[in-house]
Short mmCIF file of C-alpha atoms in Angstrom, two decimals:
data_model
loop_
_atom_site.label_atom_id
_atom_site.label_comp_id
_atom_site.label_asym_id
_atom_site.label_seq_id
_atom_site.Cartn_x
_atom_site.Cartn_y
_atom_site.Cartn_z
CA ILE T 1 1.55 -14.30 18.85
CA TYR T 2 0.92 -10.58 19.34
CA THR T 3 -0.54 -10.16 15.86
CA PHE T 4 -2.92 -13.08 16.46
CA PHE T 5 -4.31 -11.29 19.53
CA MET T 6 -4.67 -8.14 17.46
CA ILE T 7 -7.13 -9.88 15.12
CA VAL T 8 -9.22 -11.73 17.73
CA ILE T 9 -9.66 -9.08 20.46
CA PRO T 10 -12.35 -6.61 19.34
CA VAL T 11 -10.91 -3.67 21.30
CA PHE T 12 -7.78 -3.72 19.13
CA LEU T 13 -9.60 -3.79 15.78
CA SER T 14 -9.31 -0.42 14.16
CA ARG T 15 -12.24 0.81 12.09
CA THR T 16 -12.57 2.69 8.82
CA ILE T 17 -14.66 5.87 8.62
CA ALA T 18 -17.55 3.63 7.53
CA GLY T 19 -17.19 1.52 10.71
CA ILE T 20 -15.82 -1.54 8.92
CA PRO T 21 -12.96 -3.38 10.67
CA GLU T 22 -9.59 -2.77 9.03
CA LYS T 23 -7.69 -5.68 7.53
CA GLU T 24 -4.24 -4.45 8.57
CA SER T 25 -4.03 -6.53 11.75
CA ALA T 26 -5.03 -9.69 9.88
CA GLY T 27 -2.58 -8.77 7.14
CA PHE T 28 0.24 -8.44 9.64
CA PHE T 29 -0.70 -11.75 11.27
CA PHE T 30 -0.51 -13.63 7.97
CA MET T 31 2.65 -11.77 6.94
CA PHE T 32 4.43 -12.74 10.17
CA LEU T 33 3.04 -16.28 9.97
CA ALA T 34 4.36 -16.64 6.43
CA PHE T 35 7.74 -15.24 7.48
CA TYR T 36 7.90 -17.57 10.50
CA LEU T 37 7.03 -20.62 8.39
CA PHE T 38 9.56 -19.58 5.76
CA LEU T 39 12.29 -19.33 8.40
CA LYS T 40 11.31 -22.71 9.86
CA ALA T 41 11.47 -24.24 6.38
CA TRP T 42 14.84 -22.60 5.75
CA LYS T 43 16.30 -24.00 8.98
CA SER T 44 14.76 -27.45 8.64
CA LYS T 45 17.17 -30.30 8.01
CA ASN T 46 14.46 -32.65 6.76
CA LEU T 47 13.46 -32.21 3.07
CA LYS T 48 9.87 -33.31 3.74
CA ASN T 49 9.46 -30.72 6.52
CA THR T 50 11.04 -28.06 4.32
CA ILE T 51 8.52 -28.69 1.55
CA ILE T 52 5.54 -28.80 3.92
CA LEU T 53 6.58 -25.62 5.75
CA GLY T 54 7.32 -23.88 2.45
CA VAL T 55 3.86 -24.71 1.12
CA LEU T 56 2.27 -23.52 4.38
CA ALA T 57 4.23 -20.26 4.12
CA GLY T 58 2.83 -19.81 0.62
CA VAL T 59 -0.69 -20.51 1.84
CA ALA T 60 -0.28 -17.96 4.66
CA THR T 61 0.87 -15.41 2.09
CA VAL T 62 -2.16 -16.05 -0.12
CA LEU T 63 -4.52 -15.77 2.86
CA SER T 64 -3.33 -12.23 3.62
CA PRO T 65 -6.28 -9.89 3.04
CA ARG T 66 -4.21 -7.42 1.03
CA ILE T 67 -3.15 -9.95 -1.57
CA LEU T 68 -6.53 -11.59 -2.27
CA PRO T 69 -7.91 -8.97 -4.72
CA ILE T 70 -4.71 -8.87 -6.78
CA LEU T 71 -4.07 -12.63 -6.80
CA PRO T 72 -6.23 -13.55 -9.84
CA ILE T 73 -4.57 -10.90 -11.99
CA MET T 74 -1.09 -11.91 -10.93
CA LEU T 75 -1.83 -15.59 -11.55
CA SER T 76 -3.27 -14.81 -14.97
CA GLY T 77 0.07 -13.21 -15.78
CA ALA T 78 1.51 -16.65 -16.36
CA VAL T 79 -0.52 -16.84 -19.58
CA GLY T 80 0.93 -14.86 -22.46
CA GLY T 81 4.57 -15.76 -22.68
CA ARG T 82 7.45 -16.49 -20.36
CA SER T 83 8.43 -12.85 -19.92
CA ARG T 84 4.90 -11.55 -19.13
CA PRO T 85 5.10 -12.23 -15.35
CA TYR T 86 8.36 -10.26 -15.19
CA GLY T 87 6.69 -7.38 -17.01
CA ILE T 88 3.81 -7.42 -14.51
CA LEU T 89 6.24 -7.41 -11.60
CA VAL T 90 8.40 -4.57 -12.97
CA GLY T 91 5.39 -2.45 -13.98
CA PHE T 92 3.65 -3.00 -10.64
CA VAL T 93 6.65 -2.14 -8.48
CA LEU T 94 7.67 0.94 -10.49
CA SER T 95 4.20 2.42 -10.91
CA PHE T 96 3.16 1.71 -7.31
CA ALA T 97 6.27 3.46 -5.98
CA LEU T 98 6.03 6.41 -8.38
CA PHE T 99 2.29 6.98 -8.04
CA THR T 100 2.49 6.75 -4.25
CA VAL T 101 5.29 9.31 -4.02
CA PHE T 102 3.86 11.72 -6.59
CA ILE T 103 0.23 11.57 -5.50
CA THR T 104 1.24 12.08 -1.86
CA ALA T 105 3.39 15.08 -2.84
CA ILE T 106 0.63 16.60 -4.99
CA VAL T 107 -2.04 16.18 -2.29
CA LYS T 108 0.22 17.71 0.36
CA SER T 109 1.36 20.60 -1.85
CA LEU T 110 -2.22 21.50 -2.80
CA GLY T 111 -3.27 21.41 0.85
CA ILE T 112 -6.18 19.07 0.18
CA ASN T 113 -7.83 17.85 3.37
CA ILE T 114 -7.52 14.06 3.69
CA ASP T 115 -11.12 13.78 4.95
CA THR T 116 -12.40 15.64 1.89
CA LEU T 117 -10.45 13.26 -0.31
CA ARG T 118 -12.00 10.30 1.51
CA TYR T 119 -15.53 11.66 1.05
CA VAL T 120 -14.91 12.18 -2.65
CA ALA T 121 -13.70 8.58 -2.84
CA VAL T 122 -16.87 7.39 -1.05
CA VAL T 123 -19.05 9.29 -3.55
CA ILE T 124 -17.14 7.74 -6.46
CA LEU T 125 -17.56 4.26 -4.95
CA VAL T 126 -21.30 4.84 -4.49
CA LEU T 127 -21.61 5.98 -8.12
CA LEU T 128 -19.70 2.90 -9.30
CA GLY T 129 -21.99 0.73 -7.18
CA LEU T 130 -25.06 2.37 -8.73
CA MET T 131 -23.62 1.71 -12.17
CA LEU T 132 -23.34 -1.98 -11.28
CA LEU T 133 -26.89 -2.07 -9.90
CA PHE T 134 -28.39 -0.19 -12.84
CA PRO T 135 -26.72 -1.21 -16.14
CA LYS T 136 -28.55 1.56 -18.03
CA ILE T 137 -26.42 4.16 -16.22
CA GLN T 138 -23.26 2.30 -17.20
CA GLN T 139 -24.40 2.01 -20.82
CA TRP T 140 -25.18 5.75 -20.91
CA ILE T 141 -21.76 6.66 -19.51
CA ASN T 142 -20.04 4.25 -21.90
CA SER T 143 -21.82 5.87 -24.84
CA LYS T 144 -20.62 9.34 -23.75
CA VAL T 145 -17.03 8.47 -22.83
CA LYS T 146 -14.79 7.01 -25.53
CA LEU T 147 -11.53 5.67 -24.16
CA PRO T 148 -8.66 4.99 -26.52
CA GLY T 149 -8.02 1.28 -26.74
CA GLY T 150 -6.24 -1.35 -28.69
CA GLY T 151 -9.43 -2.63 -30.26
CA GLY T 152 -9.82 -5.30 -27.60
CA GLN T 153 -6.49 -6.89 -28.45
CA ARG T 154 -4.60 -8.54 -25.63
CA ARG T 155 -0.92 -7.67 -25.51
CA GLU T 156 1.34 -10.53 -24.63
CA GLY T 157 4.95 -10.82 -23.59
CA PHE T 158 6.93 -8.40 -21.45
CA VAL T 159 5.27 -5.22 -22.79
CA GLY T 160 1.76 -6.58 -22.16
CA GLY T 161 2.80 -7.59 -18.66
CA LEU T 162 4.39 -4.20 -18.10
CA LEU T 163 1.13 -2.42 -19.05
CA THR T 164 -0.84 -4.73 -16.76
CA GLY T 165 1.63 -4.12 -13.93
CA VAL T 166 1.50 -0.33 -14.36
CA THR T 167 -2.30 -0.46 -14.21
CA LEU T 168 -2.23 -2.63 -11.09
CA GLY T 169 0.24 -0.28 -9.43
CA LEU T 170 -2.04 2.68 -10.08
CA ILE T 171 -5.08 0.81 -8.76
CA TRP T 172 -3.18 -0.39 -5.70
CA THR T 173 -1.79 3.06 -4.77
CA PRO T 174 -4.52 3.81 -2.18
CA CYS T 175 -3.27 0.82 -0.18
CA ALA T 176 -0.11 2.79 0.59
CA GLY T 177 -1.99 4.68 3.27
CA PRO T 178 -3.46 8.14 3.64
CA ILE T 179 -2.54 9.98 0.46
#
């Protein structure tokens, strides 16, 4: 109940440096709702109620703001072999944990100001936005930067899932908090 009030009362909504409301309170609400529904399903004696509450717990999990951007990639992991989803899971968990610990340690040891890091991130996001608005900029950068690749081949199986998971963990590292 407390987390519901945290997402509907404006005074409690925390803001980012850009003034945008944070999603943490909504994330906690849906996390606790999913956990509550899961427990109710677990304790239910009626099979029909168990199934309904279990599905609702899954829906509450999917509605969490933190999971929405990663959901399409995770769901696409089911294509490419039976072991691919396990590779995504292992790669995501390991890389997320390692990158979070090491990047935090590096930032702290170098004495980089967190606000400076945030402003650099804002500049990078603005540049990426400009690249999306003006495709000529993106084409120019693509012509100058040659990234090693597999020739556009899609890796399947556990190794392909592992590479996808490692990439997702790296991308998701900023969600760990102020690093």
